Amino acid sequence: MVIDLRSDTVTKPTPAMRDAMFQAEVGDDVFGEDPSVKKLEEKCARLLGMDVAVYCPSGTMTNQIGIKVLTQPYDEVICYQGAHIYKYEGGGLAGNSNVSVRLLKGDRGRISVEEIAPNINSSDSHYPNTSVVALENTVVREAGSYYTLSQIESVCTFAKSKGLRTHLDGARLFNALTETGDKPESIGKHFDTVSICLSKGLGAPVGSVLVCKKEHESKARRMRKVFGGGMRQAGYLAAAGIYALDHHIARLKEDHHRARTLGQAIAALPFVKSMMPVDTNIVIFELASPVTPDRFLGELSTHGVKALAFSATEIRMVTHLDFDDRMLERTIDTLKKLHF
Ligand SMILES: *Cc1c(COP(=O)(O)O)cnc(C)c1O
């Protein structure tokens, strides 16, 4: 049995989720006739306290559509310097939206009013037009750090007062809410567009949802078509998303608990130099020289455990639905046996 900790995207549908998929009522969603997709979209809009939602194949697509909807070419988007929309979407903001980015350092990726304020351009024609503040929650590059609701409130209230729009990359929003205890419907009112992923911690095989204000819906649906994300009998996949929202949110705390236990064990290993705080389900640590990620991962894989090289010195492990207590124990035993 291989233990795969590279990402929380590696999960496979549970038997009950497969059953829900198998039973799904479907139609052609490009004609707006798939009842399961509609049900998922309505559920997501209601859940986040927003008007509407648009089901898409990936979180990259929901982010790209969100920014496209909120910007004009030559605009500028303010975000954290390691943000997924900037760093891990293949340059999509440049290509799809023709916008530039203003990159902020943040406190472990969490950007604040103090940092945003001096980075809003004045309307001088020399400068790109600052039009959007984009937040990420949790912050994947910073080991799943998360915003409190009051931090979100202050950034978004300020952005609005400056005439800026707001996008949330909430790929792991439910992981953040698991820690803060805030309700999902407290999130929606702060943002114009919110992207949530069903295929990460929630365990659906495919799918993300762009939740947004009614005024942005038609452009979002148009852009989904343009980007090639109009799917036909997508209800089979949407049914997995509905199942995930109903059954897999409450259990995220188990992933966080296992990540913390794993983190504690890793911090004590002789070949580990440092570790980021484990706030949710992501563990990122730095290896002590001369141990390289290649050597570490090679050794680990001979024991049937997979992790991810996150930089020239760092390793990432992510806990998820298909990683249970038995696997946690085996992973920790394996790590303790490694010698370099
Ligand atoms: C995974 C992820 C996404 C979307 O990724 P897809 O693989 O395209 O679904 C977006 N933002 C963050 C922070 C992510 O971790």
Short mmCIF file of C-alpha atoms and ligand atoms in Angstrom, two decimals:
data_model
loop_
_atom_site.label_atom_id
_atom_site.label_comp_id
_atom_site.label_asym_id
_atom_site.label_seq_id
_atom_site.Cartn_x
_atom_site.Cartn_y
_atom_site.Cartn_z
CA MET A 1 0.00 0.00 0.00
CA VAL A 2 1.40 3.38 -1.03
CA ILE A 3 0.81 6.39 1.23
CA ASP A 4 0.48 9.49 -0.92
CA LEU A 5 0.99 12.82 0.87
CA ARG A 6 1.94 14.90 -2.18
CA SER A 7 -1.37 16.75 -2.25
CA ASP A 8 -4.97 16.61 -1.05
CA THR A 9 -5.95 16.28 -4.72
CA VAL A 10 -4.97 12.58 -4.84
CA THR A 11 -8.13 11.26 -3.16
CA LYS A 12 -10.43 8.82 -4.94
CA PRO A 13 -14.22 8.90 -4.58
CA THR A 14 -15.52 6.84 -1.65
CA PRO A 15 -18.04 4.06 -2.40
CA ALA A 16 -20.89 6.30 -1.18
CA MET A 17 -19.71 9.17 -3.40
CA ARG A 18 -19.49 6.81 -6.38
CA ASP A 19 -23.02 5.70 -5.65
CA ALA A 20 -24.23 9.33 -5.63
CA MET A 21 -22.45 9.87 -8.97
CA PHE A 22 -23.94 6.72 -10.44
CA GLN A 23 -27.46 7.79 -9.42
CA ALA A 24 -27.11 11.39 -10.66
CA GLU A 25 -29.81 12.92 -12.83
CA VAL A 26 -28.10 14.59 -15.78
CA GLY A 27 -28.74 16.71 -18.87
CA ASP A 28 -26.77 18.92 -21.23
CA ASP A 29 -25.34 21.67 -19.05
CA VAL A 30 -24.29 23.83 -22.01
CA PHE A 31 -28.03 24.06 -22.69
CA GLY A 32 -28.50 24.76 -18.96
CA GLU A 33 -30.34 21.46 -18.59
CA ASP A 34 -28.32 19.47 -16.06
CA PRO A 35 -30.33 19.27 -12.82
CA SER A 36 -27.38 18.05 -10.75
CA VAL A 37 -25.13 20.91 -11.88
CA LYS A 38 -27.92 23.39 -11.12
CA LYS A 39 -28.41 21.84 -7.70
CA LEU A 40 -24.69 22.10 -6.93
CA GLU A 41 -24.53 25.72 -8.12
CA GLU A 42 -27.56 26.72 -6.03
CA LYS A 43 -26.16 24.90 -3.03
CA CYS A 44 -22.81 26.70 -3.27
CA ALA A 45 -24.41 30.13 -3.70
CA ARG A 46 -26.62 29.54 -0.66
CA LEU A 47 -23.74 28.12 1.37
CA LEU A 48 -21.58 31.20 0.87
CA GLY A 49 -24.42 33.68 1.12
CA MET A 50 -23.94 34.83 -2.49
CA ASP A 51 -26.25 35.17 -5.49
CA VAL A 52 -25.08 32.58 -8.01
CA ALA A 53 -22.41 29.98 -8.79
CA VAL A 54 -20.81 28.57 -11.93
CA TYR A 55 -19.48 24.99 -11.95
CA CYS A 56 -16.10 24.57 -13.66
CA PRO A 57 -13.58 21.78 -14.31
CA SER A 58 -10.76 23.24 -12.17
CA GLY A 59 -9.77 25.83 -9.60
CA THR A 60 -7.40 27.37 -12.09
CA MET A 61 -10.37 28.02 -14.36
CA THR A 62 -12.55 29.50 -11.59
CA ASN A 63 -9.70 31.82 -10.55
CA GLN A 64 -9.00 32.84 -14.14
CA ILE A 65 -12.66 33.52 -14.81
CA GLY A 66 -12.98 35.46 -11.55
CA ILE A 67 -10.12 37.81 -12.44
CA LYS A 68 -11.29 38.09 -16.06
CA VAL A 69 -14.77 39.11 -14.95
CA LEU A 70 -13.48 41.76 -12.55
CA THR A 71 -10.82 43.41 -14.73
CA GLN A 72 -10.20 45.18 -18.03
CA PRO A 73 -6.96 44.79 -20.00
CA TYR A 74 -4.15 46.99 -18.59
CA ASP A 75 -5.57 46.78 -15.06
CA GLU A 76 -3.50 45.62 -12.09
CA VAL A 77 -4.35 42.98 -9.50
CA ILE A 78 -2.92 43.17 -5.96
CA CYS A 79 -2.07 39.80 -4.40
CA TYR A 80 0.44 37.88 -2.26
CA GLN A 81 3.71 37.22 -4.08
CA GLY A 82 3.30 33.43 -3.81
CA ALA A 83 -0.40 33.43 -4.73
CA HIS A 84 -1.66 30.50 -6.78
CA ILE A 85 -3.26 32.91 -9.31
CA TYR A 86 0.19 34.39 -9.99
CA LYS A 87 2.64 31.58 -9.41
CA TYR A 88 0.85 28.38 -10.35
CA GLU A 89 -1.55 29.20 -13.16
CA GLY A 90 0.86 29.25 -16.07
CA GLY A 91 0.87 33.01 -16.52
CA GLY A 92 -2.88 32.93 -17.13
CA LEU A 93 -3.50 36.40 -15.71
CA ALA A 94 -1.23 37.88 -18.36
CA GLY A 95 -2.64 35.77 -21.17
CA ASN A 96 -6.32 35.59 -20.29
CA SER A 97 -6.94 38.96 -18.67
CA ASN A 98 -3.99 41.04 -19.98
CA VAL A 99 -3.41 42.42 -16.50
CA SER A 100 -0.31 43.09 -14.46
CA VAL A 101 0.11 42.06 -10.84
CA ARG A 102 1.33 43.96 -7.78
CA LEU A 103 2.95 41.40 -5.51
CA LEU A 104 2.93 41.79 -1.73
CA LYS A 105 4.92 39.85 0.85
CA GLY A 106 2.13 39.42 3.39
CA ASP A 107 2.32 37.82 6.82
CA ARG A 108 2.71 34.21 5.76
CA GLY A 109 0.75 35.17 2.66
CA ARG A 110 -1.96 37.15 4.45
CA ILE A 111 -2.01 40.66 3.04
CA SER A 112 -3.24 43.60 5.13
CA VAL A 113 -4.65 47.09 4.63
CA GLU A 114 -1.28 48.62 5.66
CA GLU A 115 0.48 46.73 2.89
CA ILE A 116 -2.23 47.18 0.26
CA ALA A 117 -2.83 50.93 0.73
CA PRO A 118 0.53 52.24 -0.61
CA ASN A 119 0.34 49.80 -3.55
CA ILE A 120 -2.86 51.18 -5.06
CA ASN A 121 -1.92 53.26 -8.06
CA SER A 122 -3.23 56.79 -8.47
CA SER A 123 -5.17 57.47 -11.66
CA ASP A 124 -2.10 58.97 -13.39
CA SER A 125 -1.99 57.54 -16.93
CA HIS A 126 1.57 56.30 -16.38
CA TYR A 127 0.28 53.61 -14.08
CA PRO A 128 -1.76 50.47 -14.60
CA ASN A 129 -5.26 50.86 -13.18
CA THR A 130 -5.46 49.01 -9.87
CA SER A 131 -8.82 47.26 -9.95
CA VAL A 132 -8.78 44.08 -7.84
CA VAL A 133 -7.49 42.81 -4.51
CA ALA A 134 -7.22 39.02 -4.55
CA LEU A 135 -6.85 36.98 -1.34
CA GLU A 136 -6.02 33.30 -0.96
CA ASN A 137 -7.43 31.31 1.97
CA THR A 138 -5.83 29.06 3.08
CA VAL A 139 -2.47 30.12 1.64
CA VAL A 140 -0.99 27.03 0.01
CA ARG A 141 2.56 28.43 -0.37
CA GLU A 142 2.64 29.20 3.37
CA ALA A 143 1.64 25.78 4.70
CA GLY A 144 -2.07 26.51 4.84
CA SER A 145 -2.06 29.70 6.93
CA TYR A 146 -5.50 31.26 7.14
CA TYR A 147 -7.23 34.64 7.57
CA THR A 148 -9.58 35.39 10.45
CA LEU A 149 -12.95 36.84 9.49
CA SER A 150 -11.98 40.23 10.91
CA GLN A 151 -8.82 40.30 8.77
CA ILE A 152 -10.96 39.54 5.70
CA GLU A 153 -13.48 42.17 6.73
CA SER A 154 -10.89 44.90 7.13
CA VAL A 155 -9.15 44.18 3.78
CA CYS A 156 -12.40 43.94 1.83
CA THR A 157 -14.05 46.96 3.45
CA PHE A 158 -10.94 48.99 2.67
CA ALA A 159 -10.76 47.69 -0.92
CA LYS A 160 -14.39 48.63 -1.48
CA SER A 161 -13.82 52.12 -0.04
CA LYS A 162 -11.11 52.57 -2.70
CA GLY A 163 -13.39 51.40 -5.50
CA LEU A 164 -11.57 48.07 -5.88
CA ARG A 165 -13.19 44.71 -6.46
CA THR A 166 -12.32 41.61 -4.47
CA HIS A 167 -11.64 37.98 -5.42
CA LEU A 168 -11.07 35.08 -3.03
CA ASP A 169 -9.11 32.02 -4.07
CA GLY A 170 -10.82 29.76 -1.57
CA ALA A 171 -9.42 26.48 -2.89
CA ARG A 172 -9.18 25.43 0.77
CA LEU A 173 -11.72 27.86 2.25
CA PHE A 174 -13.40 25.10 4.28
CA ASN A 175 -10.06 24.20 5.86
CA ALA A 176 -9.77 27.83 7.01
CA LEU A 177 -13.34 27.89 8.35
CA THR A 178 -12.70 24.63 10.21
CA GLU A 179 -10.10 26.49 12.28
CA THR A 180 -11.84 29.86 12.72
CA GLY A 181 -15.26 28.37 13.35
CA ASP A 182 -16.89 30.99 11.13
CA LYS A 183 -19.86 30.09 8.95
CA PRO A 184 -19.36 29.93 5.17
CA GLU A 185 -22.21 32.43 4.66
CA SER A 186 -20.18 35.04 6.54
CA ILE A 187 -17.64 35.00 3.68
CA GLY A 188 -19.70 35.76 0.59
CA LYS A 189 -20.74 39.31 1.40
CA HIS A 190 -17.11 40.49 1.37
CA PHE A 191 -16.22 39.38 -2.13
CA ASP A 192 -17.31 39.89 -5.72
CA THR A 193 -16.09 36.44 -6.71
CA VAL A 194 -15.06 33.37 -4.69
CA SER A 195 -13.45 30.21 -6.05
CA ILE A 196 -13.86 26.99 -4.07
CA CYS A 197 -12.34 23.60 -4.94
CA LEU A 198 -14.30 20.39 -4.51
CA SER A 199 -11.38 18.19 -5.52
CA LYS A 200 -8.99 19.04 -2.67
CA GLY A 201 -9.82 18.28 0.95
CA LEU A 202 -13.47 17.72 0.10
CA GLY A 203 -12.55 14.64 -1.91
CA ALA A 204 -14.49 15.02 -5.18
CA PRO A 205 -12.63 13.65 -8.21
CA VAL A 206 -13.05 16.84 -10.29
CA GLY A 207 -14.50 20.29 -10.04
CA SER A 208 -14.44 23.81 -8.66
CA VAL A 209 -17.12 26.43 -8.33
CA LEU A 210 -17.00 30.19 -8.93
CA VAL A 211 -19.48 31.78 -6.55
CA CYS A 212 -20.32 35.38 -7.38
CA LYS A 213 -22.69 38.32 -7.50
CA LYS A 214 -25.57 38.16 -9.96
CA GLU A 215 -24.13 41.05 -11.98
CA HIS A 216 -21.06 38.96 -12.85
CA GLU A 217 -22.88 35.76 -13.80
CA SER A 218 -23.37 36.21 -17.53
CA LYS A 219 -19.75 37.22 -18.15
CA ALA A 220 -18.57 34.33 -15.97
CA ARG A 221 -20.66 31.85 -17.98
CA ARG A 222 -19.45 33.37 -21.24
CA MET A 223 -15.81 33.12 -20.14
CA ARG A 224 -16.30 29.53 -19.01
CA LYS A 225 -17.40 28.72 -22.56
CA VAL A 226 -14.50 30.69 -24.07
CA PHE A 227 -11.98 28.86 -21.86
CA GLY A 228 -13.42 25.51 -22.95
CA GLY A 229 -15.08 24.73 -19.64
CA GLY A 230 -18.64 24.23 -20.86
CA MET A 231 -19.34 20.59 -20.06
CA ARG A 232 -22.27 18.47 -21.14
CA GLN A 233 -23.58 15.75 -18.75
CA ALA A 234 -21.40 17.18 -15.98
CA GLY A 235 -24.02 16.22 -13.40
CA TYR A 236 -22.17 12.95 -12.76
CA LEU A 237 -19.29 15.05 -11.46
CA ALA A 238 -21.48 17.67 -9.81
CA ALA A 239 -23.15 14.89 -7.82
CA ALA A 240 -19.75 14.08 -6.34
CA GLY A 241 -19.41 17.74 -5.38
CA ILE A 242 -22.82 17.79 -3.70
CA TYR A 243 -21.93 14.64 -1.79
CA ALA A 244 -18.60 16.18 -0.75
CA LEU A 245 -20.24 19.35 0.59
CA ASP A 246 -22.78 17.29 2.54
CA HIS A 247 -20.39 14.73 4.02
CA HIS A 248 -16.77 15.85 3.88
CA ILE A 249 -16.63 19.31 5.46
CA ALA A 250 -17.07 18.26 9.08
CA ARG A 251 -14.26 15.69 8.82
CA LEU A 252 -11.60 18.23 7.73
CA LYS A 253 -10.66 18.66 11.40
CA GLU A 254 -9.33 15.08 11.32
CA ASP A 255 -6.96 16.06 8.50
CA HIS A 256 -5.77 19.03 10.55
CA HIS A 257 -5.25 16.88 13.63
CA ARG A 258 -3.22 14.32 11.65
CA ALA A 259 -1.18 17.10 10.04
CA ARG A 260 -0.31 18.51 13.46
CA THR A 261 0.68 15.09 14.79
CA LEU A 262 2.78 14.48 11.68
CA GLY A 263 4.34 17.94 12.03
CA GLN A 264 5.33 17.34 15.64
CA ALA A 265 7.06 14.08 14.70
CA ILE A 266 8.84 15.67 11.75
CA ALA A 267 10.09 18.67 13.74
CA ALA A 268 11.95 16.25 16.03
CA LEU A 269 13.83 14.47 13.21
CA PRO A 270 17.61 15.04 13.13
CA PHE A 271 17.69 15.78 9.38
CA VAL A 272 14.99 18.48 9.55
CA LYS A 273 16.25 22.05 9.87
CA SER A 274 12.98 23.97 10.29
CA MET A 275 9.26 23.74 9.78
CA MET A 276 6.48 26.22 9.07
CA PRO A 277 3.69 26.27 11.66
CA VAL A 278 1.06 23.62 10.84
CA ASP A 279 -2.19 25.61 10.79
CA THR A 280 -4.44 23.36 8.72
CA ASN A 281 -3.66 20.28 6.58
CA ILE A 282 -0.31 21.23 5.03
CA VAL A 283 3.13 20.44 6.47
CA ILE A 284 6.14 22.18 4.92
CA PHE A 285 9.63 21.64 6.31
CA GLU A 286 13.22 22.36 5.37
CA LEU A 287 15.83 19.59 5.22
CA ALA A 288 19.18 20.08 6.93
CA SER A 289 22.13 20.17 4.52
CA PRO A 290 23.45 17.97 2.96
CA VAL A 291 20.14 16.08 2.68
CA THR A 292 18.41 17.11 -0.55
CA PRO A 293 14.72 16.69 -1.43
CA ASP A 294 15.75 14.17 -4.12
CA ARG A 295 17.60 11.98 -1.64
CA PHE A 296 14.93 12.30 1.01
CA LEU A 297 12.06 11.52 -1.37
CA GLY A 298 13.99 8.64 -2.94
CA GLU A 299 14.57 7.07 0.45
CA LEU A 300 10.99 7.69 1.55
CA SER A 301 9.53 6.13 -1.60
CA THR A 302 11.43 2.87 -1.04
CA HIS A 303 9.19 2.59 2.06
CA GLY A 304 6.06 3.34 0.06
CA VAL A 305 5.53 6.94 1.16
CA LYS A 306 5.23 9.81 -1.31
CA ALA A 307 5.75 13.52 -0.59
CA LEU A 308 6.51 16.56 -2.76
CA ALA A 309 9.66 18.62 -3.27
CA PHE A 310 8.47 22.18 -2.62
CA SER A 311 11.74 24.04 -3.29
CA ALA A 312 15.46 23.25 -3.50
CA THR A 313 15.44 22.50 0.25
CA GLU A 314 11.80 22.05 1.25
CA ILE A 315 9.34 19.16 1.39
CA ARG A 316 5.56 19.35 1.44
CA MET A 317 3.14 16.80 2.89
CA VAL A 318 -0.63 17.27 2.77
CA THR A 319 -3.15 15.23 4.75
CA HIS A 320 -6.48 14.25 3.21
CA LEU A 321 -9.51 11.97 3.08
CA ASP A 322 -7.49 8.91 2.02
CA PHE A 323 -4.91 9.23 4.82
CA ASP A 324 -6.06 7.56 8.03
CA ASP A 325 -4.58 6.99 11.50
CA ARG A 326 -2.97 3.72 10.51
CA MET A 327 -1.19 5.44 7.63
CA LEU A 328 -0.18 8.28 9.93
CA GLU A 329 1.44 5.82 12.31
CA ARG A 330 3.22 4.04 9.46
CA THR A 331 4.45 7.35 8.01
CA ILE A 332 5.88 8.47 11.36
CA ASP A 333 7.53 5.06 11.94
CA THR A 334 9.06 5.25 8.46
CA LEU A 335 10.38 8.79 8.97
CA LYS A 336 12.00 7.78 12.27
CA LYS A 337 13.78 4.90 10.53
CA LEU A 338 15.40 7.11 7.87
CA HIS A 339 19.11 7.86 8.23
CA PHE A 340 21.24 10.16 6.09
C1 LIG B 1 -5.18 23.68 -6.09
C2 LIG B 1 -5.35 25.14 -6.00
C3 LIG B 1 -6.05 25.85 -6.97
C4 LIG B 1 -6.69 25.22 -8.20
O1 LIG B 1 -6.02 24.19 -8.74
P1 LIG B 1 -6.64 23.22 -9.87
O2 LIG B 1 -5.68 22.11 -9.83
O3 LIG B 1 -6.63 23.99 -11.12
O4 LIG B 1 -8.02 22.83 -9.46
C5 LIG B 1 -6.18 27.20 -6.81
N1 LIG B 1 -5.67 27.82 -5.75
C6 LIG B 1 -4.99 27.19 -4.78
C7 LIG B 1 -4.48 27.94 -3.61
C8 LIG B 1 -4.81 25.81 -4.88
O5 LIG B 1 -4.13 25.17 -3.92
#
